[in-house]
C-alpha cells in the first residue's frame, strides 16, 4: 500500500493522470483478491491523512486523477518545497474543536493526536513538526486561532477555528468527512455533537 500511496501522491504533485493498469501494478500482489482491499485502504488513507480522493475522469478508459475532497486551499499555498497534502490532518484538528465546543485546550489536542503517533515535539514523516504546524503555520494562514486561556495560572492555551476555516469549510462537511473514514478511528474522532450540527444549520 505504501508504494501505491507514494505513486499517487507523485502523480498529484506532477498534476498527471493515471490509469487502472498502473494502479494495479503498484499494488504489488500476486493475489488478485487482495487488490480491492489494498485499494480501499489506500483511498481511505488518502482521505483521512491527506484530504484527497481518487476521481475517475474517463470511465471507459479507467483514467483517474487525485483531487482534494474538501474546499480547503491550505495545500495550494506556496511552500519552500514539495510538501505532502495536509488538508486531511487539518480536518481532524478542526473536528476535535467541534467535539469540545467552540474551543479546545491545547493539552487535549496533543493527548488525542499522540494516540495517532503525532507528538508535539517529534518530527512526523508526513506532517513535519506538528507543533509548528498547528501553532504557527495554520495560525498564520488563518485556519486556527491559538490563544492564551484567560486568567490561567500556570499559563494554558487553547485552539479555535480560524476565520479562513469558517470561510472554506463547514461543520457539516467535517462531519461528512469523518463519517467516511475507517471506523477504527471512530474512538478517537467520534461523530460531532447534535449541538454542533444544529449550530451549523442555523448559521452564525
PDB file of N, CA and C in Angstrom, residues 7 19-20 31 58 63 66-67 86-87 103 106 111 115 152 164 166 185 194 197 200:
ATOM      1  N   UNK A   7       3.104   6.561  -5.187  1.00  0.00           N
ATOM      2  CA  UNK A   7       2.871   6.732  -6.624  1.00  0.00           C
ATOM      3  C   UNK A   7       1.759   7.755  -6.876  1.00  0.00           C
ATOM      4  N   UNK A  19      -3.828   5.557 -14.716  1.00  0.00           N
ATOM      5  CA  UNK A  19      -4.790   4.585 -15.240  1.00  0.00           C
ATOM      6  C   UNK A  19      -4.938   3.403 -14.291  1.00  0.00           C
ATOM      7  N   UNK A  20      -6.007   2.653 -14.501  1.00  0.00           N
ATOM      8  CA  UNK A  20      -6.261   1.487 -13.662  1.00  0.00           C
ATOM      9  C   UNK A  20      -5.135   0.454 -13.761  1.00  0.00           C
ATOM     10  N   UNK A  31      -2.009 -12.064  -5.427  1.00  0.00           N
ATOM     11  CA  UNK A  31      -3.373 -12.492  -5.147  1.00  0.00           C
ATOM     12  C   UNK A  31      -4.342 -11.400  -5.587  1.00  0.00           C
ATOM     13  N   UNK A  58     -12.301   9.383 -16.848  1.00  0.00           N
ATOM     14  CA  UNK A  58     -12.655   8.688 -18.090  1.00  0.00           C
ATOM     15  C   UNK A  58     -13.082   7.270 -17.741  1.00  0.00           C
ATOM     16  N   UNK A  63      -9.402   6.129 -16.359  1.00  0.00           N
ATOM     17  CA  UNK A  63      -8.364   7.116 -16.080  1.00  0.00           C
ATOM     18  C   UNK A  63      -8.757   7.889 -14.822  1.00  0.00           C
ATOM     19  N   UNK A  66      -6.067  12.524  -8.820  1.00  0.00           N
ATOM     20  CA  UNK A  66      -6.200  12.765  -7.389  1.00  0.00           C
ATOM     21  C   UNK A  66      -6.648  14.211  -7.164  1.00  0.00           C
ATOM     22  N   UNK A  67      -7.744  14.388  -6.422  1.00  0.00           N
ATOM     23  CA  UNK A  67      -8.298  15.733  -6.213  1.00  0.00           C
ATOM     24  C   UNK A  67      -8.587  15.949  -4.727  1.00  0.00           C
ATOM     25  N   UNK A  86      -1.860  18.224   3.432  1.00  0.00           N
ATOM     26  CA  UNK A  86      -2.144  18.096   4.867  1.00  0.00           C
ATOM     27  C   UNK A  86      -3.591  18.453   5.202  1.00  0.00           C
ATOM     28  N   UNK A  87      -4.443  18.619   4.195  1.00  0.00           N
ATOM     29  CA  UNK A  87      -5.823  19.037   4.447  1.00  0.00           C
ATOM     30  C   UNK A  87      -6.572  18.037   5.323  1.00  0.00           C
ATOM     31  N   UNK A 103     -13.992  25.842  21.410  1.00  0.00           N
ATOM     32  CA  UNK A 103     -12.545  25.866  21.630  1.00  0.00           C
ATOM     33  C   UNK A 103     -12.147  24.601  22.381  1.00  0.00           C
ATOM     34  N   UNK A 106      -5.193  23.072  24.569  1.00  0.00           N
ATOM     35  CA  UNK A 106      -4.076  22.551  23.783  1.00  0.00           C
ATOM     36  C   UNK A 106      -3.663  21.160  24.244  1.00  0.00           C
ATOM     37  N   UNK A 111      -2.908  15.229  23.505  1.00  0.00           N
ATOM     38  CA  UNK A 111      -3.200  13.921  24.082  1.00  0.00           C
ATOM     39  C   UNK A 111      -3.878  13.027  23.055  1.00  0.00           C
ATOM     40  N   UNK A 115      -2.085   9.676  20.426  1.00  0.00           N
ATOM     41  CA  UNK A 115      -2.582   8.310  20.261  1.00  0.00           C
ATOM     42  C   UNK A 115      -2.510   7.865  18.808  1.00  0.00           C
ATOM     43  N   UNK A 152      -5.458  32.004  33.346  1.00  0.00           N
ATOM     44  CA  UNK A 152      -4.896  30.684  33.643  1.00  0.00           C
ATOM     45  C   UNK A 152      -3.538  30.830  34.333  1.00  0.00           C
ATOM     46  N   UNK A 164     -10.408  31.673   8.292  1.00  0.00           N
ATOM     47  CA  UNK A 164     -10.276  31.030   6.987  1.00  0.00           C
ATOM     48  C   UNK A 164     -10.947  29.661   6.977  1.00  0.00           C
ATOM     49  N   UNK A 166     -13.654  28.858   8.703  1.00  0.00           N
ATOM     50  CA  UNK A 166     -15.088  29.135   8.568  1.00  0.00           C
ATOM     51  C   UNK A 166     -15.452  29.508   7.131  1.00  0.00           C
ATOM     52  N   UNK A 185     -10.931   4.675  13.531  1.00  0.00           N
ATOM     53  CA  UNK A 185     -10.612   5.989  14.081  1.00  0.00           C
ATOM     54  C   UNK A 185     -11.798   6.597  14.830  1.00  0.00           C
ATOM     55  N   UNK A 194     -24.817  16.782  18.381  1.00  0.00           N
ATOM     56  CA  UNK A 194     -26.026  17.319  17.747  1.00  0.00           C
ATOM     57  C   UNK A 194     -26.031  18.840  17.818  1.00  0.00           C
ATOM     58  N   UNK A 197     -23.951  20.311  14.944  1.00  0.00           N
ATOM     59  CA  UNK A 197     -24.657  20.235  13.667  1.00  0.00           C
ATOM     60  C   UNK A 197     -25.800  21.243  13.629  1.00  0.00           C
ATOM     61  N   UNK A 200     -24.577  24.682  12.934  1.00  0.00           N
ATOM     62  CA  UNK A 200     -24.198  24.856  11.537  1.00  0.00           C
ATOM     63  C   UNK A 200     -25.436  25.097  10.682  1.00  0.00           C
TER      64      UNK A 200
END
